[in-house]
XYZ file of C-alpha atoms in Angstrom:
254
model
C 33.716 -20.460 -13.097
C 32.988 -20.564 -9.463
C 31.737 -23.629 -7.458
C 27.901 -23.866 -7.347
C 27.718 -22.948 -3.466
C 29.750 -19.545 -3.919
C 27.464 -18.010 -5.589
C 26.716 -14.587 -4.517
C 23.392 -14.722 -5.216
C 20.736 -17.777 -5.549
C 17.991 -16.733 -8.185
C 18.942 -14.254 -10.753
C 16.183 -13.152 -13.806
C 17.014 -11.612 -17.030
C 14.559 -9.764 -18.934
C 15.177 -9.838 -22.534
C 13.719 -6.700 -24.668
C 10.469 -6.860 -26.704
C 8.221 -3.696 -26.632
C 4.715 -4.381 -25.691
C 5.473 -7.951 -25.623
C 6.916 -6.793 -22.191
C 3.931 -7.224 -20.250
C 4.641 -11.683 -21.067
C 7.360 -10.807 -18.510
C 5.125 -9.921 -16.041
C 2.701 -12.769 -16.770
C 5.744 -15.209 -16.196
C 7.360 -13.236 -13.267
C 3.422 -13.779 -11.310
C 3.569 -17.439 -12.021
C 7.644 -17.965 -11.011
C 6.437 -16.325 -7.799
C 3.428 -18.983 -7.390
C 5.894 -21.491 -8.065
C 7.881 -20.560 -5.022
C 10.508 -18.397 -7.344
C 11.534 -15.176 -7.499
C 14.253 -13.313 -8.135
C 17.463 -12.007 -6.135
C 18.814 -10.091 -8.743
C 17.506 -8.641 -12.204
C 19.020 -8.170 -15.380
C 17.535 -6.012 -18.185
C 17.206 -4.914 -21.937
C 14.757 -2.683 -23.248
C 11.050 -3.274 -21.513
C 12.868 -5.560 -19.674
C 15.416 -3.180 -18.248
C 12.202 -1.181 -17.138
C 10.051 -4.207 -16.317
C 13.340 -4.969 -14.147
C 13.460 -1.248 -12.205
C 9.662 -2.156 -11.068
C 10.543 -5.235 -9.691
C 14.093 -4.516 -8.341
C 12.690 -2.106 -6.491
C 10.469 -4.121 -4.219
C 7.238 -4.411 -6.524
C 4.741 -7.378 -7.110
C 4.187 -8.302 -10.760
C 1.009 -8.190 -10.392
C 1.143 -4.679 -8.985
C 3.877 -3.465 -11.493
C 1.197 -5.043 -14.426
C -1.561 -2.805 -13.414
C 0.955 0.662 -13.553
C 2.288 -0.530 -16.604
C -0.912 -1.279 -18.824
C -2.193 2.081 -18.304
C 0.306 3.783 -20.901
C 1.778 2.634 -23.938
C 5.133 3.519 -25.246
C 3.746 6.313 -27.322
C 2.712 7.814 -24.248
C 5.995 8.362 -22.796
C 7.340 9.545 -26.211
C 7.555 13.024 -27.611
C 8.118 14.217 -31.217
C 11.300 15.752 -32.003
C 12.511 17.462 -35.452
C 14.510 14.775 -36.753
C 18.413 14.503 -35.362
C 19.116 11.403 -33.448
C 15.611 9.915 -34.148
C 12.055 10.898 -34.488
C 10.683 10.999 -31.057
C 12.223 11.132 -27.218
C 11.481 9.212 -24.405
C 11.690 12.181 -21.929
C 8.113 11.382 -20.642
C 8.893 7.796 -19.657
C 11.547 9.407 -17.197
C 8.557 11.547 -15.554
C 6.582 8.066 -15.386
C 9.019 6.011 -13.529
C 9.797 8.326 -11.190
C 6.524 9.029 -9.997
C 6.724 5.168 -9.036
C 10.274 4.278 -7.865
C 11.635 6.603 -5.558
C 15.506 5.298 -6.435
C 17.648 7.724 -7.716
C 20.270 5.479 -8.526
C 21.050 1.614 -9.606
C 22.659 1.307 -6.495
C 20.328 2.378 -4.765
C 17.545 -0.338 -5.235
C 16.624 -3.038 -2.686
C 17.890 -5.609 -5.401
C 20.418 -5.493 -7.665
C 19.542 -4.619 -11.271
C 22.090 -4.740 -14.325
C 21.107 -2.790 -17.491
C 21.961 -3.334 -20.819
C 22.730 -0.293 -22.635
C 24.877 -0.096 -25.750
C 27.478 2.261 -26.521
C 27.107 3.928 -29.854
C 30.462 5.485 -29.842
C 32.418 2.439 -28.529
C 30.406 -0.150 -30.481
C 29.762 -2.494 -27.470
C 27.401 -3.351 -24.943
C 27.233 -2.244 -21.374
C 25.878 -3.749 -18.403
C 25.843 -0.661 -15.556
C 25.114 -1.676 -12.419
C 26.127 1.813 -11.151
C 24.068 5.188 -11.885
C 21.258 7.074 -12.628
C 18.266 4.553 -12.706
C 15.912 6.487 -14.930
C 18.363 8.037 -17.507
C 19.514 4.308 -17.629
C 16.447 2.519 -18.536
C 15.495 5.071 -21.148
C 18.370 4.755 -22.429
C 17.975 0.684 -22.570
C 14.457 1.039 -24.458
C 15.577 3.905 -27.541
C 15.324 1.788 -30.144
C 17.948 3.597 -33.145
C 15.963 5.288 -35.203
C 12.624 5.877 -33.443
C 13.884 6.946 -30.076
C 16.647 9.174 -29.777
C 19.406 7.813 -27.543
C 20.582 9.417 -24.334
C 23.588 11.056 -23.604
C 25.475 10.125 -20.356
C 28.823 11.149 -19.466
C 29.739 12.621 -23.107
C 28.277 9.112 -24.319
C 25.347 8.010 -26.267
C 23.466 5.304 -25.010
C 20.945 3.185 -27.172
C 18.502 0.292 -26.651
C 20.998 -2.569 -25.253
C 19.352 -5.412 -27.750
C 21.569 -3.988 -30.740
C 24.192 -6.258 -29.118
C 22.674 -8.334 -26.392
C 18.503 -8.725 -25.996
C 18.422 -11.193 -23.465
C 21.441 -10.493 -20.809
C 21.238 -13.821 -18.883
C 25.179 -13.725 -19.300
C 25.749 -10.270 -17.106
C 24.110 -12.125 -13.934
C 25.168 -16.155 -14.790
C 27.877 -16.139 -12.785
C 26.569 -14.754 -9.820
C 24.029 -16.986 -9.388
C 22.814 -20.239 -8.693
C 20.227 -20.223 -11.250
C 18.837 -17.835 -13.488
C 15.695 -17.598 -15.686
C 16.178 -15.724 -18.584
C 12.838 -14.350 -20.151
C 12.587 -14.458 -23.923
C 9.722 -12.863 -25.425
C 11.182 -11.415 -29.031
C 10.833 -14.438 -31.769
C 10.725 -12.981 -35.440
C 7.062 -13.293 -36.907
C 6.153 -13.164 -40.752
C 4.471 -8.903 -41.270
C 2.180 -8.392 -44.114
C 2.398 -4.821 -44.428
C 4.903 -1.944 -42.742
C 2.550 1.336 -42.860
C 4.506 3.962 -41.471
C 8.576 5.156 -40.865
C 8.006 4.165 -37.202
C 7.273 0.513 -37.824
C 9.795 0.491 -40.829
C 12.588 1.136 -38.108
C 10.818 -1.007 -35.553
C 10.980 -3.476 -37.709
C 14.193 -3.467 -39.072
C 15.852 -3.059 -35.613
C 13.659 -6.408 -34.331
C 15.135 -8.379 -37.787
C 18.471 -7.070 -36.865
C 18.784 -8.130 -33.346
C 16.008 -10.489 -32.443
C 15.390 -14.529 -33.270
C 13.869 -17.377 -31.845
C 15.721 -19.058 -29.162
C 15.087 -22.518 -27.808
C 13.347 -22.802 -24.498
C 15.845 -24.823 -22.166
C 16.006 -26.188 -18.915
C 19.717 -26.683 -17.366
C 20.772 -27.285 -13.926
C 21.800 -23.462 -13.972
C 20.126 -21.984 -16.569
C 16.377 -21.872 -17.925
C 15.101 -20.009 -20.920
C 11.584 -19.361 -20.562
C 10.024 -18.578 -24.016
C 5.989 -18.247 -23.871
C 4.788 -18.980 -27.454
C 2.164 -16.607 -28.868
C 3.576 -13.822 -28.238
C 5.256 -13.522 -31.681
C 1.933 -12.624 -32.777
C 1.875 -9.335 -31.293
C 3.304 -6.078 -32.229
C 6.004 -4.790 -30.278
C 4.722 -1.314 -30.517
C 0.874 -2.284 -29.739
C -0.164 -1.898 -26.291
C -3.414 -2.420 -26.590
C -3.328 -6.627 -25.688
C -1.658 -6.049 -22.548
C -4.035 -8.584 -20.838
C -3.369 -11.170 -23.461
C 0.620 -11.072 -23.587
C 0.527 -11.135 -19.805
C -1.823 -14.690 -19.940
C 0.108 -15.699 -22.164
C 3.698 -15.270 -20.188
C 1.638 -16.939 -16.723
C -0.027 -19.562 -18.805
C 3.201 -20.780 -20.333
C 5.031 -20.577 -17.122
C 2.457 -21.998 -14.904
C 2.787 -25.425 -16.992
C 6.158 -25.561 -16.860
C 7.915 -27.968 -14.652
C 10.492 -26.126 -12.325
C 11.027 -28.320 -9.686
């Protein structure tokens, strides 16, 4: 571990994955930057990873919000005749890149890290190298539902199968980091449909409630309430992002 003052970078954010829930993220992200905070590098899984590409390229939350509430994640996917999984998010690639003109990771005004995980290899990855938008699609298949992507003669799936809130990829770069949370387990009454079945089993698999804490160097921000909203329901983008500034916005981060 480095001394505190060799840090490459001061403020680092993670952005854990969560579906719809994403839009907390931005809530919290609007009220960090009231608070005099924002971030000098990003790491992401899932909506975070694409939450992340928004702001890593220069955006303002508020500004990356109002893009972002105008689809949901069934707007970006496309049914396939089941092989690697129901539907494909080809149409999410079209969507970013009609808003970041990056072509690459390394590319971006800030650094971004994306958590992708390696089916073959059975690991996670965090790429800071390479093709932004294959990248982040790749980060937000969930197995099952959305096929995963195939880079380099390797398939790449939704980085929470091993790691849904990679605070650890950026923790020793930086000063301090805030690391997002925004995927506690909640009690379902009923699973309608294949998709949710695999939705759901993929958020029991790799998702849990995790403390909010405040360290000299780290700070899990966890905004409560948003358990009670489907990851795959867009349609309470306003609430979830309330709810990530309201929580925030209380908190004391001096």
């Amino acid at each position: 571990m480095y001394p505190l003052k060799s840090k490459k970078y001061k403020t680092g954010i993670a952005l854990g994955g969560g579906g719809a829930r994403g839009y907390a993220h931005l809530g919290v992200l609007q009220a960090l930057k009231e608070k005099g905070i924002e971030g000098d590098i990003f790491a992401g899984t899932s909506s975070g990873a694409i939450a992340g590409a928004f702001m890593a390229s220069g955006m303002d939350p508020l500004e990356v919000f109002k893009i972002m509430k105008r689809n949901s994640i069934f707007d970006f996917a496309k049914m396939t005749i089941p092989s690697l999984g129901l539907m494909r998010l080809g149409h999410l690639g079209k969507y970013l890149g009609a808003h970041i003109q990056y072509e690459n990771l390394e590319d971006l005004p800030k650094p971004l890290i994306i958590a992708v995980s390696d089916l073959f290899e059975g690991k996670v990855c965090y790429l800071k190298e390479g093709p932004l938008i294959p990248l982040v699609q790749a980060s937000a298949s969930i197995p099952v539902l959305f096929s995963p992507v195939e880079l380099n003669k390797t398939l790449y799936a939704d980085g929470g199968i091993f790691d849904n809130l990679p605070y650890m990829a950026i923790q020793d770069q930086c000063r301090y980091v805030y690391a997002i949370h925004i995927s506690p387990v909640r009690p379902v009454n009923h699973l309608k449909n294949l998709a949710q079945i695999a939705t759901r089993t993929f958020e029991l698999s790799v998702n849990g409630h995790i403390e909010e804490t405040r360290g000299k160097k780290l700070t899990i921000i966890a905004p409560k309430g948003v358990e009670n909203y489907d990851i795959l329901d867009a349609k309470h983008a306003d609430r979830l992002f309330e709810i990530g500034y309201e929580h925030t916005i209380k908190m004391n981060l001096d």
